[in-house]
CSV table of C-alpha atoms in Angstrom, one decimal:
chain,number,residue,atom,x,y,z
D,1,UNK,CA,-1.9,-5.7,-21.2
D,2,UNK,CA,1.0,-7.7,-19.5
D,3,UNK,CA,4.1,-5.6,-19.0
D,4,UNK,CA,7.2,-8.0,-20.0
D,5,UNK,CA,10.0,-8.3,-17.5
D,6,UNK,CA,12.2,-6.7,-20.5
D,7,UNK,CA,9.4,-3.5,-20.2
D,8,UNK,CA,9.5,-3.0,-16.9
D,9,UNK,CA,13.3,-2.9,-16.5
D,10,UNK,CA,13.4,-0.5,-19.9
D,11,UNK,CA,10.6,1.8,-18.1
D,12,UNK,CA,12.2,1.7,-14.5
D,13,UNK,CA,16.0,1.7,-15.2
D,14,UNK,CA,18.4,4.4,-16.8
D,15,UNK,CA,19.0,3.3,-20.2
D,16,UNK,CA,21.3,0.9,-20.9
D,17,UNK,CA,22.2,0.8,-17.8
D,18,UNK,CA,20.3,-3.5,-17.4
D,19,UNK,CA,23.5,-5.8,-16.1
D,20,UNK,CA,22.3,-9.6,-16.1
D,21,UNK,CA,23.0,-11.9,-13.2
D,22,UNK,CA,21.4,-14.9,-14.5
D,23,UNK,CA,22.9,-18.4,-15.2
D,24,UNK,CA,21.1,-21.3,-17.0
D,25,UNK,CA,18.6,-22.3,-15.0
D,26,UNK,CA,19.3,-25.4,-12.6
D,27,UNK,CA,18.1,-28.9,-13.5
D,28,UNK,CA,14.8,-29.8,-12.7
D,29,UNK,CA,12.8,-33.8,-12.3
D,30,UNK,CA,10.9,-32.9,-15.4
D,31,UNK,CA,8.1,-35.1,-17.3
D,32,UNK,CA,8.6,-35.1,-21.0
D,33,UNK,CA,5.5,-33.3,-21.3
D,34,UNK,CA,6.9,-31.5,-19.1
D,35,UNK,CA,10.0,-30.2,-20.3
D,36,UNK,CA,7.6,-29.7,-24.2
D,37,UNK,CA,6.1,-26.9,-21.6
D,38,UNK,CA,9.2,-25.3,-20.7
D,39,UNK,CA,10.6,-25.2,-24.1
D,40,UNK,CA,7.1,-23.7,-25.4
D,41,UNK,CA,7.1,-21.2,-22.7
D,42,UNK,CA,10.9,-20.1,-23.6
D,43,UNK,CA,10.2,-19.6,-27.2
D,44,UNK,CA,6.9,-17.9,-26.3
D,45,UNK,CA,8.5,-15.3,-23.7
D,46,UNK,CA,11.8,-15.2,-25.0
D,47,UNK,CA,13.7,-16.0,-21.5
D,48,UNK,CA,14.7,-19.2,-20.0
D,49,UNK,CA,12.8,-19.0,-17.0
D,50,UNK,CA,10.1,-17.4,-15.5
D,51,UNK,CA,12.0,-14.3,-14.0
D,52,UNK,CA,14.8,-11.9,-14.8
D,53,UNK,CA,17.5,-10.3,-12.2
D,54,UNK,CA,20.1,-8.5,-12.3
D,55,UNK,CA,21.6,-4.6,-11.5
D,56,UNK,CA,21.0,-1.7,-13.2
D,57,UNK,CA,20.8,2.1,-12.4
D,58,UNK,CA,18.1,4.1,-11.8
D,59,UNK,CA,19.0,8.2,-11.5
D,60,UNK,CA,22.7,6.9,-11.6
D,61,UNK,CA,22.0,4.6,-8.1
D,62,UNK,CA,23.2,1.2,-8.4
D,63,UNK,CA,20.1,-1.3,-7.3
D,64,UNK,CA,19.7,-5.0,-8.1
D,65,UNK,CA,16.8,-6.2,-9.5
D,66,UNK,CA,14.1,-9.0,-10.1
D,67,UNK,CA,11.5,-8.8,-12.6
D,68,UNK,CA,8.9,-11.7,-13.1
D,69,UNK,CA,7.9,-12.6,-17.0
D,70,UNK,CA,4.7,-13.5,-17.0
D,71,UNK,CA,4.4,-15.3,-20.9
D,72,UNK,CA,6.9,-17.5,-19.2
D,73,UNK,CA,4.4,-20.6,-17.7
D,74,UNK,CA,2.0,-17.4,-16.2
D,75,UNK,CA,5.1,-16.0,-14.5
D,76,UNK,CA,4.7,-19.6,-12.2
D,77,UNK,CA,7.7,-20.3,-9.6
D,78,UNK,CA,9.4,-23.5,-9.7
D,79,UNK,CA,12.3,-24.6,-8.1
D,80,UNK,CA,15.0,-23.3,-10.8
D,81,UNK,CA,13.0,-20.0,-10.9
D,82,UNK,CA,12.9,-19.9,-7.3
D,83,UNK,CA,16.7,-20.6,-6.9
D,84,UNK,CA,17.1,-18.0,-9.3
D,85,UNK,CA,15.4,-15.1,-6.9
D,86,UNK,CA,17.4,-16.2,-4.1
D,87,UNK,CA,20.6,-16.1,-5.8
D,88,UNK,CA,20.1,-12.3,-6.4
D,89,UNK,CA,18.7,-11.3,-3.2
D,90,UNK,CA,21.5,-12.7,-1.4
D,91,UNK,CA,24.2,-11.5,-4.3
D,92,UNK,CA,22.7,-7.8,-3.6
D,93,UNK,CA,22.5,-8.4,0.0
D,94,UNK,CA,26.2,-9.1,-0.2
D,95,UNK,CA,26.8,-5.9,-2.4
D,96,UNK,CA,25.0,-3.6,0.2
D,97,UNK,CA,22.4,-2.7,-2.9
D,98,UNK,CA,18.5,-1.7,-2.3
D,99,UNK,CA,16.9,-4.3,-4.0
D,100,UNK,CA,13.2,-3.8,-6.3
D,101,UNK,CA,10.9,-6.6,-7.4
D,102,UNK,CA,8.3,-6.8,-9.4
D,103,UNK,CA,6.0,-10.2,-9.2
D,104,UNK,CA,3.6,-11.1,-11.7
D,105,UNK,CA,2.6,-14.5,-11.8
D,106,UNK,CA,-0.2,-17.2,-11.0
D,107,UNK,CA,1.9,-18.4,-8.4
D,108,UNK,CA,3.4,-22.1,-7.4
D,109,UNK,CA,4.4,-23.8,-10.1
D,110,UNK,CA,1.6,-27.2,-10.3
D,111,UNK,CA,4.0,-29.5,-12.5
D,112,UNK,CA,6.6,-29.5,-9.7
D,113,UNK,CA,4.1,-29.8,-7.4
D,114,UNK,CA,4.8,-29.7,-3.5
D,115,UNK,CA,9.0,-29.1,-3.8
D,116,UNK,CA,7.8,-26.0,-5.5
D,117,UNK,CA,5.6,-24.6,-2.7
D,118,UNK,CA,7.6,-25.1,-0.3
D,119,UNK,CA,10.3,-23.0,-2.2
D,120,UNK,CA,8.6,-19.3,-0.7
D,121,UNK,CA,10.1,-20.5,2.6
D,122,UNK,CA,13.7,-19.8,1.2
D,123,UNK,CA,12.8,-16.9,-1.1
D,124,UNK,CA,11.4,-15.4,2.2
D,125,UNK,CA,13.9,-16.4,4.3
D,126,UNK,CA,16.4,-14.6,2.0
D,127,UNK,CA,14.7,-11.9,1.8
D,128,UNK,CA,14.6,-11.7,5.7
D,129,UNK,CA,18.3,-11.4,5.8
D,130,UNK,CA,18.4,-9.3,3.2
D,131,UNK,CA,16.2,-6.6,5.3
D,132,UNK,CA,17.8,-7.7,8.7
D,133,UNK,CA,21.1,-6.3,7.2
D,134,UNK,CA,19.5,-2.8,6.6
D,135,UNK,CA,19.2,-2.8,3.1
D,136,UNK,CA,15.7,-1.8,1.1
D,137,UNK,CA,13.3,-4.3,-0.2
D,138,UNK,CA,10.7,-2.2,-2.5
D,139,UNK,CA,8.1,-4.0,-4.0
D,140,UNK,CA,6.1,-3.5,-7.4
D,141,UNK,CA,3.3,-5.6,-8.3
D,142,UNK,CA,2.0,-6.2,-11.7
D,143,UNK,CA,-1.4,-7.7,-13.2
D,144,UNK,CA,-1.6,-10.6,-11.9
D,145,UNK,CA,0.0,-11.1,-8.8
D,146,UNK,CA,-1.6,-14.2,-6.9
D,147,UNK,CA,-0.8,-17.1,-4.6
D,148,UNK,CA,2.5,-17.9,-3.7
D,149,UNK,CA,4.3,-15.1,-5.3
D,150,UNK,CA,1.8,-12.5,-3.4
D,151,UNK,CA,2.1,-14.5,-0.2
D,152,UNK,CA,6.0,-14.5,0.1
D,153,UNK,CA,8.3,-12.0,-2.2
D,154,UNK,CA,5.2,-10.7,-3.2
D,155,UNK,CA,4.1,-9.1,0.0
D,156,UNK,CA,7.7,-8.8,2.0
D,157,UNK,CA,8.8,-4.9,0.9
D,158,UNK,CA,9.6,-2.2,3.5
D,159,UNK,CA,6.7,-0.4,0.7
D,160,UNK,CA,4.8,-2.4,-1.8
D,161,UNK,CA,3.0,-0.5,-4.9
D,162,UNK,CA,0.9,-2.1,-7.6
D,163,UNK,CA,-0.1,-0.8,-11.1
D,164,UNK,CA,-3.0,0.4,-11.5
D,165,UNK,CA,-6.0,-2.3,-12.2
D,166,UNK,CA,-3.4,-5.2,-11.5
D,167,UNK,CA,-5.2,-8.6,-10.0
D,168,UNK,CA,-3.8,-9.2,-7.2
D,169,UNK,CA,-4.7,-11.2,-4.2
D,170,UNK,CA,-3.7,-15.2,-2.9
D,171,UNK,CA,-6.7,-17.2,-4.6
D,172,UNK,CA,-7.2,-17.3,-7.9
D,173,UNK,CA,-10.8,-17.4,-8.8
D,174,UNK,CA,-10.7,-19.3,-11.5
D,175,UNK,CA,-9.8,-21.9,-8.4
D,176,UNK,CA,-12.2,-20.0,-6.3
D,177,UNK,CA,-15.6,-20.7,-8.5
D,178,UNK,CA,-13.8,-24.6,-9.6
D,179,UNK,CA,-13.6,-25.4,-5.8
D,180,UNK,CA,-16.9,-23.1,-4.4
D,181,UNK,CA,-18.8,-23.0,-7.3
D,182,UNK,CA,-19.8,-19.8,-7.3
D,183,UNK,CA,-17.8,-16.3,-8.3
D,184,UNK,CA,-15.3,-14.2,-6.0
D,185,UNK,CA,-16.7,-11.3,-5.1
D,186,UNK,CA,-15.8,-8.5,-7.6
D,187,UNK,CA,-13.8,-5.5,-6.5
D,188,UNK,CA,-11.9,-7.6,-3.6
D,189,UNK,CA,-8.4,-8.3,-5.0
D,190,UNK,CA,-7.6,-4.8,-6.9
D,191,UNK,CA,-4.6,-3.0,-6.6
D,192,UNK,CA,-7.1,-0.1,-5.8
D,193,UNK,CA,-9.1,-2.5,-3.0
D,194,UNK,CA,-6.2,-3.3,-1.4
D,195,UNK,CA,-4.9,0.5,-1.1
D,196,UNK,CA,-8.0,1.5,0.1
D,197,UNK,CA,-7.8,-1.4,2.5
D,198,UNK,CA,-4.2,-0.5,4.3
D,199,UNK,CA,-2.5,-4.2,2.7
D,200,UNK,CA,-0.2,-2.1,-0.2
D,201,UNK,CA,1.0,1.7,-0.2
D,202,UNK,CA,-0.1,3.1,-3.2
D,203,UNK,CA,-1.3,2.4,-6.8
D,204,UNK,CA,0.8,4.3,-9.6
D,205,UNK,CA,2.0,3.6,-12.9
D,206,UNK,CA,5.6,2.1,-13.8
D,207,UNK,CA,7.4,6.3,-14.1
D,208,UNK,CA,5.8,7.2,-11.3
D,209,UNK,CA,7.2,3.8,-9.3
D,210,UNK,CA,10.4,4.9,-10.8
D,211,UNK,CA,10.1,8.4,-9.2
D,212,UNK,CA,9.2,7.1,-5.8
D,213,UNK,CA,12.0,4.6,-5.6
D,214,UNK,CA,14.4,7.5,-6.0
D,215,UNK,CA,13.0,9.7,-3.5
D,216,UNK,CA,12.8,6.3,-1.3
D,217,UNK,CA,16.6,5.7,-1.6
D,218,UNK,CA,17.5,9.2,-1.6
D,219,UNK,CA,15.6,9.4,2.3
D,220,UNK,CA,17.1,5.6,3.0
D,221,UNK,CA,20.6,5.2,1.5
D,222,UNK,CA,22.3,8.8,1.4
D,223,UNK,CA,22.5,9.7,4.9
D,224,UNK,CA,22.3,12.6,7.1
D,225,UNK,CA,23.6,15.9,5.2
D,226,UNK,CA,25.7,18.4,7.8
D,227,UNK,CA,23.6,21.5,9.0
D,228,UNK,CA,24.7,24.9,8.7
D,229,UNK,CA,26.7,25.7,11.5
D,230,UNK,CA,24.3,28.6,12.3
D,231,UNK,CA,21.0,27.1,10.4
D,232,UNK,CA,18.7,28.8,13.1
D,233,UNK,CA,19.6,32.3,13.1
D,234,UNK,CA,17.7,32.8,10.4
D,235,UNK,CA,14.7,32.8,12.4
D,236,UNK,CA,13.4,32.7,16.3
D,237,UNK,CA,14.8,30.2,19.0
D,238,UNK,CA,12.8,27.5,20.4
D,239,UNK,CA,13.1,27.3,24.0
D,240,UNK,CA,15.0,25.3,26.5
D,241,UNK,CA,18.1,23.0,25.7
D,242,UNK,CA,18.7,21.9,22.1
D,243,UNK,CA,20.9,23.4,18.8
D,244,UNK,CA,20.0,27.3,19.2
D,245,UNK,CA,22.0,29.5,21.6
D,246,UNK,CA,19.8,31.5,24.4
D,247,UNK,CA,19.3,34.9,24.3
D,248,UNK,CA,17.1,37.8,25.1
D,249,UNK,CA,14.4,37.1,22.7
D,250,UNK,CA,14.0,33.4,24.2
D,251,UNK,CA,14.0,35.0,27.8
D,252,UNK,CA,11.0,37.4,26.6
D,253,UNK,CA,9.5,33.9,25.0
D,254,UNK,CA,9.8,31.8,28.2
D,255,UNK,CA,8.1,34.5,30.5
D,256,UNK,CA,4.9,34.9,27.7
D,257,UNK,CA,4.3,31.2,27.5
D,258,UNK,CA,4.3,30.6,31.7
D,259,UNK,CA,1.6,33.3,32.0
D,260,UNK,CA,-1.1,31.6,29.2
D,261,UNK,CA,-2.8,29.8,31.1
D,262,UNK,CA,-3.4,25.9,31.0
D,263,UNK,CA,-6.7,26.2,30.0
D,264,UNK,CA,-6.5,28.9,27.2
D,265,UNK,CA,-3.6,26.5,26.2
D,266,UNK,CA,-6.1,23.6,25.5
D,267,UNK,CA,-8.7,26.4,23.2
D,268,UNK,CA,-5.8,27.0,21.2
D,269,UNK,CA,-4.8,23.6,20.2
D,270,UNK,CA,-8.1,23.0,19.5
D,271,UNK,CA,-8.7,25.6,16.9
D,272,UNK,CA,-9.9,24.1,13.9
D,273,UNK,CA,-7.3,25.9,11.5
D,274,UNK,CA,-4.1,25.1,14.1
D,275,UNK,CA,-1.5,23.9,11.1
D,276,UNK,CA,-1.1,20.2,12.3
D,277,UNK,CA,1.0,17.4,10.8
D,278,UNK,CA,0.2,17.8,7.2
D,279,UNK,CA,1.7,21.4,7.4
D,280,UNK,CA,5.0,20.4,8.7
D,281,UNK,CA,5.3,17.7,6.1
D,282,UNK,CA,4.7,20.5,3.3
D,283,UNK,CA,8.2,21.8,4.0
D,284,UNK,CA,9.9,18.4,4.3
D,285,UNK,CA,12.2,17.2,1.3
D,286,UNK,CA,11.9,13.4,-0.2
D,287,UNK,CA,8.6,12.9,0.9
D,288,UNK,CA,6.9,9.1,0.3
D,289,UNK,CA,3.8,8.6,2.3
D,290,UNK,CA,2.9,5.2,3.6
D,291,UNK,CA,-0.2,3.7,3.6
D,292,UNK,CA,-1.6,1.2,6.4
D,293,UNK,CA,0.2,-1.6,8.5
D,294,UNK,CA,0.3,-3.8,5.1
D,295,UNK,CA,-2.4,-6.1,6.7
D,296,UNK,CA,-5.4,-5.0,5.8
D,297,UNK,CA,-6.0,-2.2,8.0
D,298,UNK,CA,-6.0,1.5,7.3
D,299,UNK,CA,-6.4,4.7,10.0
D,300,UNK,CA,-7.4,8.2,8.1
D,301,UNK,CA,-6.4,9.7,11.5
D,302,UNK,CA,-3.3,9.2,11.1
D,303,UNK,CA,0.0,10.0,8.7
D,304,UNK,CA,3.5,8.3,8.1
D,305,UNK,CA,6.0,8.8,5.1
D,306,UNK,CA,9.8,8.7,4.6
D,307,UNK,CA,11.0,12.2,4.9
D,308,UNK,CA,14.2,14.4,5.0
D,309,UNK,CA,13.8,17.3,7.5
D,310,UNK,CA,16.8,20.0,6.4
D,311,UNK,CA,18.4,17.0,4.8
D,312,UNK,CA,18.2,15.1,8.3
D,313,UNK,CA,16.4,11.1,7.0
D,314,UNK,CA,13.4,9.7,8.9
D,315,UNK,CA,10.2,8.0,9.3
D,316,UNK,CA,7.5,10.1,10.6
D,317,UNK,CA,4.4,8.7,11.9
D,318,UNK,CA,1.5,10.9,13.8
D,319,UNK,CA,-2.0,11.8,14.6
D,320,UNK,CA,-3.6,14.0,11.4
D,321,UNK,CA,-6.1,16.5,13.1
D,322,UNK,CA,-7.3,16.8,9.8
D,323,UNK,CA,-8.7,13.5,10.1
D,324,UNK,CA,-9.9,13.8,13.2
D,325,UNK,CA,-13.9,14.6,14.7
D,326,UNK,CA,-15.6,13.5,17.8
D,327,UNK,CA,-17.0,11.0,15.3
D,328,UNK,CA,-14.2,9.5,14.0
D,329,UNK,CA,-10.5,9.0,16.6
D,330,UNK,CA,-7.5,6.5,16.3
D,331,UNK,CA,-8.1,3.5,16.9
D,332,UNK,CA,-6.1,0.4,17.3
D,333,UNK,CA,-5.5,0.1,13.6
D,334,UNK,CA,-3.7,3.4,14.6
D,335,UNK,CA,-1.2,2.2,16.7
D,336,UNK,CA,-0.9,-0.7,14.8
D,337,UNK,CA,0.0,1.6,12.0
D,338,UNK,CA,2.7,3.4,14.5
D,339,UNK,CA,3.8,0.3,14.7
D,340,UNK,CA,4.8,-0.8,11.5
D,341,UNK,CA,6.4,3.1,11.1
D,342,UNK,CA,8.6,2.2,14.4
D,343,UNK,CA,9.0,-1.6,12.7
D,344,UNK,CA,10.4,0.5,9.6
D,345,UNK,CA,13.1,2.4,11.3
D,346,UNK,CA,14.6,-0.1,13.0
D,347,UNK,CA,14.9,-2.1,10.0
D,348,UNK,CA,15.6,0.4,7.9
D,349,UNK,CA,18.4,2.1,10.5
D,350,UNK,CA,17.0,5.8,10.2
D,351,UNK,CA,15.5,8.3,12.8
D,352,UNK,CA,12.0,8.2,13.9
D,353,UNK,CA,9.5,11.1,14.1
D,354,UNK,CA,6.6,10.7,16.4
D,355,UNK,CA,3.8,13.6,16.2
D,356,UNK,CA,1.7,13.9,18.2
D,357,UNK,CA,-2.3,16.1,18.1
D,358,UNK,CA,-5.3,13.8,18.8
D,359,UNK,CA,-8.0,14.3,21.1
D,360,UNK,CA,-7.9,10.9,22.3
D,361,UNK,CA,-8.2,7.4,21.0
D,362,UNK,CA,-11.8,6.1,20.2
D,363,UNK,CA,-13.9,4.7,22.3
D,364,UNK,CA,-16.2,1.7,21.4
D,365,UNK,CA,-17.1,-1.7,21.4
D,366,UNK,CA,-15.4,-1.5,18.0
D,367,UNK,CA,-11.6,-0.1,19.9
D,368,UNK,CA,-12.1,-2.4,23.1
D,369,UNK,CA,-12.8,-5.8,20.6
D,370,UNK,CA,-9.9,-5.2,18.4
D,371,UNK,CA,-6.9,-4.4,21.2
D,372,UNK,CA,-6.5,-0.9,21.7
D,373,UNK,CA,-5.3,-0.9,25.3
D,374,UNK,CA,-2.6,-3.6,24.0
D,375,UNK,CA,-1.5,-1.9,21.4
D,376,UNK,CA,-1.2,1.5,23.5
D,377,UNK,CA,1.0,-0.8,25.4
D,378,UNK,CA,3.2,-2.7,22.6
D,379,UNK,CA,3.7,1.2,21.0
D,380,UNK,CA,5.1,2.3,24.8
D,381,UNK,CA,6.9,-1.1,25.1
D,382,UNK,CA,8.3,-0.7,21.5
D,383,UNK,CA,10.0,3.0,21.3
D,384,UNK,CA,11.8,2.2,24.9
D,385,UNK,CA,13.8,-0.3,23.2
D,386,UNK,CA,13.9,1.1,19.6
D,387,UNK,CA,17.3,0.6,18.4
D,388,UNK,CA,17.4,4.1,16.4
D,389,UNK,CA,17.3,7.3,17.7
D,390,UNK,CA,13.7,8.7,18.1
D,391,UNK,CA,12.1,12.7,18.6
D,392,UNK,CA,8.4,12.9,19.6
D,393,UNK,CA,6.7,16.3,18.7
D,394,UNK,CA,3.8,17.1,21.1
D,395,UNK,CA,2.3,19.6,18.4
D,396,UNK,CA,-1.6,20.5,19.6
D,397,UNK,CA,-3.5,18.0,21.9
D,398,UNK,CA,-2.0,15.1,23.6
D,399,UNK,CA,-5.4,13.4,25.1
D,400,UNK,CA,-4.9,9.4,26.7
D,401,UNK,CA,-3.4,6.6,25.5
D,402,UNK,CA,-3.7,7.3,22.0
D,403,UNK,CA,-0.5,10.4,23.0
D,404,UNK,CA,1.2,8.2,25.3
D,405,UNK,CA,1.6,5.8,23.1
D,406,UNK,CA,4.2,8.2,20.8
D,407,UNK,CA,6.2,10.1,23.2
D,408,UNK,CA,8.6,8.3,24.8
D,409,UNK,CA,11.9,9.7,22.4
D,410,UNK,CA,15.4,10.7,23.0
D,411,UNK,CA,14.1,13.5,22.3
D,412,UNK,CA,10.9,15.6,23.0
D,413,UNK,CA,9.8,18.6,21.9
D,414,UNK,CA,6.3,20.5,22.1
D,415,UNK,CA,5.0,23.9,20.5
D,416,UNK,CA,4.3,26.0,23.0
D,417,UNK,CA,0.4,25.5,23.1
D,418,UNK,CA,0.7,22.1,23.2
D,419,UNK,CA,-0.3,20.0,26.3
D,420,UNK,CA,-0.9,16.3,27.9
D,421,UNK,CA,-2.6,14.7,30.1
D,422,UNK,CA,-3.9,11.7,31.0
D,423,UNK,CA,-7.8,12.6,29.7
D,424,UNK,CA,-9.3,15.6,28.5
D,425,UNK,CA,-9.5,18.3,31.0
D,426,UNK,CA,-13.5,18.3,30.9
D,427,UNK,CA,-13.2,14.3,31.9
D,428,UNK,CA,-11.0,15.0,34.4
D,429,UNK,CA,-12.9,16.9,35.8
D,430,UNK,CA,-16.1,14.8,35.6
D,431,UNK,CA,-14.1,11.8,37.0
D,432,UNK,CA,-13.2,14.5,40.3
D,433,UNK,CA,-16.2,16.5,41.0
D,434,UNK,CA,-18.5,15.4,38.9
D,435,UNK,CA,-19.2,17.8,36.3
D,436,UNK,CA,-17.0,19.9,33.6
D,437,UNK,CA,-17.4,23.0,35.2
D,438,UNK,CA,-13.9,22.9,36.2
D,439,UNK,CA,-11.9,21.8,34.0
D,440,UNK,CA,-9.9,25.3,33.6
D,441,UNK,CA,-8.8,24.9,37.4
D,442,UNK,CA,-7.7,20.4,36.4
D,443,UNK,CA,-6.2,21.5,33.5
D,444,UNK,CA,-3.6,24.5,35.8
D,445,UNK,CA,-3.8,21.8,39.2
D,446,UNK,CA,-2.3,18.5,36.6
D,447,UNK,CA,0.4,20.4,34.9
D,448,UNK,CA,-0.5,19.8,31.1
D,449,UNK,CA,1.3,22.8,29.3
D,450,UNK,CA,4.3,22.6,27.8
D,451,UNK,CA,6.3,24.7,30.4
D,452,UNK,CA,5.5,22.6,33.4
D,453,UNK,CA,6.1,19.3,31.0
D,454,UNK,CA,9.6,21.1,30.8
D,455,UNK,CA,9.7,21.6,34.3
D,456,UNK,CA,8.7,17.8,35.4
D,457,UNK,CA,11.7,16.2,32.7
D,458,UNK,CA,9.3,15.3,30.3
D,459,UNK,CA,9.9,18.1,27.8
D,460,UNK,CA,13.0,18.9,26.3
D,461,UNK,CA,12.4,21.9,23.9
D,462,UNK,CA,9.9,24.6,23.6
D,463,UNK,CA,9.5,25.5,19.7
D,464,UNK,CA,7.5,28.9,20.5
D,465,UNK,CA,3.9,30.3,18.5
D,466,UNK,CA,4.0,34.0,18.1
D,467,UNK,CA,1.5,34.2,19.4
D,468,UNK,CA,-0.5,30.9,18.6
D,469,UNK,CA,0.3,28.9,15.6
D,470,UNK,CA,-2.8,29.1,13.8
D,471,UNK,CA,-1.9,33.2,13.4
D,472,UNK,CA,1.8,31.9,11.6
D,473,UNK,CA,1.4,28.7,10.7
D,474,UNK,CA,3.9,28.7,7.8
D,475,UNK,CA,6.3,30.7,10.0
D,476,UNK,CA,5.6,28.0,12.1
D,477,UNK,CA,5.8,25.2,10.9
D,478,UNK,CA,8.9,26.6,9.7
D,479,UNK,CA,10.9,26.6,13.2
D,480,UNK,CA,9.2,23.2,14.0
D,481,UNK,CA,11.2,21.5,11.1
D,482,UNK,CA,14.4,23.6,12.0
D,483,UNK,CA,14.2,22.3,15.3
D,484,UNK,CA,13.4,18.4,14.2
D,485,UNK,CA,16.5,18.8,12.2
D,486,UNK,CA,18.4,19.7,15.0
D,487,UNK,CA,17.2,17.0,16.8
D,488,UNK,CA,18.2,14.4,14.8
D,489,UNK,CA,21.7,16.1,13.6
D,490,UNK,CA,22.6,15.3,17.3
D,491,UNK,CA,20.8,11.9,17.8
D,492,UNK,CA,22.2,10.6,14.8
D,493,UNK,CA,26.0,11.1,15.6
D,494,UNK,CA,25.5,8.5,18.8
D,495,UNK,CA,25.7,5.1,19.2
D,496,UNK,CA,22.2,2.9,19.3
D,497,UNK,CA,23.8,1.5,22.5
D,498,UNK,CA,24.6,5.2,23.4
D,499,UNK,CA,20.8,6.3,22.8
D,500,UNK,CA,19.1,3.2,24.3
D,501,UNK,CA,21.3,3.5,27.9
D,502,UNK,CA,20.0,7.7,27.8
D,503,UNK,CA,16.8,6.2,27.0
D,504,UNK,CA,16.5,3.9,29.7
D,505,UNK,CA,17.6,6.7,32.1
D,506,UNK,CA,15.6,9.0,31.3
D,507,UNK,CA,12.4,7.2,31.9
D,508,UNK,CA,13.6,5.4,34.7
D,509,UNK,CA,14.1,9.0,36.9
D,510,UNK,CA,10.5,10.2,35.5
D,511,UNK,CA,8.3,11.9,38.5
D,512,UNK,CA,11.2,11.4,41.0
D,513,UNK,CA,13.2,14.3,42.8
D,514,UNK,CA,16.7,14.7,42.6
């Protein structure tokens, strides 16, 4: 049963808080038959058009809302409905409000022809302006959402969710059958299938979407929470420059870390029980998972989310060691997901945290044909020029271009047993010696350890392991979260122009002895 616009708003917003922004629909050219259809639709739906707009409170937060009414001519959008949508988007932008949209529609209103069809352009344009101003736009797709509505304002959200079982697609099944004389394949145009294929971020009921919106807006709109002046005193300090003062314990830790052979670091980083990005995310707050590229690709070797690290808002993206295996390594889609996270961080004006923990990118025909190397290049270029604070974390293995693609940040942290190399040491040994027996020797010679990377200006700060993160996963994760939070707090106090200039200078000088 299709949920009405009023029912949707009643469940999404705080009780009694909705205030309509709607004015009488703008007049449109209409034949007598179409005029009769409009009157009948209004009587059936109890609304004067196929969309309702306004504002309300969501857990006390002021938000703008747009909701389709399917009972009004199947939620179709013509000139009057599009004008109402655009006016609401523009008003939300002017007021600086986050915007929530919930379409359910058969698409463009056929009775108005091509002029209704091209309304998609002005709707998309208004949303682009809203997003460019740094205001969040979140979408909840209801059953059904088809055609031009899905192909415009239904697909432009920073985050997009759908109700369970919703029919979501571009070309309607009835139209497909009429045009091609056969049924559209079953199970394709469902919310669940689109989620599995990286088109939308999740499939949840309205009550859960309300909680997701609250968390997301807490991250995106509330700003950072000042860290306590001595936030690091309760935990062992990180090594190197940063928020915490150096002390005797740090000097001992530096000595211990420096004494670990590079090959031993590699072996430690490969332990199956070593904590990865998911362990870090267990110790953050207001986490909202994201999924896929939003363009039909999903790679299970990576994770991204909105989150707060001890009150510091950010978008997190990184390699997921739990999703990797020798047969399943990161491919081009993972890097396109990374670029989605970069784009979201810049557009929403929140910092970006990148977590490196990969045995290497996929070596396959599919990866080559789908543009693995160009995606690595684009990630690097995007990060170097990204207009928002960035922190990169070398958490474990850092092999090849798949690791380098997430490296160039304003600040680079490393776990004590994290490492970075152009190839696994075995691969480097094969190139240099035509065998893999010299891997330990190559690991040492290439200076891949965190301590070497810090000396060479690649890493800024080392977070220690006592003696190995796998032996103390929760404590290590807490130390790393604390260190990331400290870096985010420091970076957000600087202007974007200052960050960009410092980042350019940092990477311009890499490898030069001064």
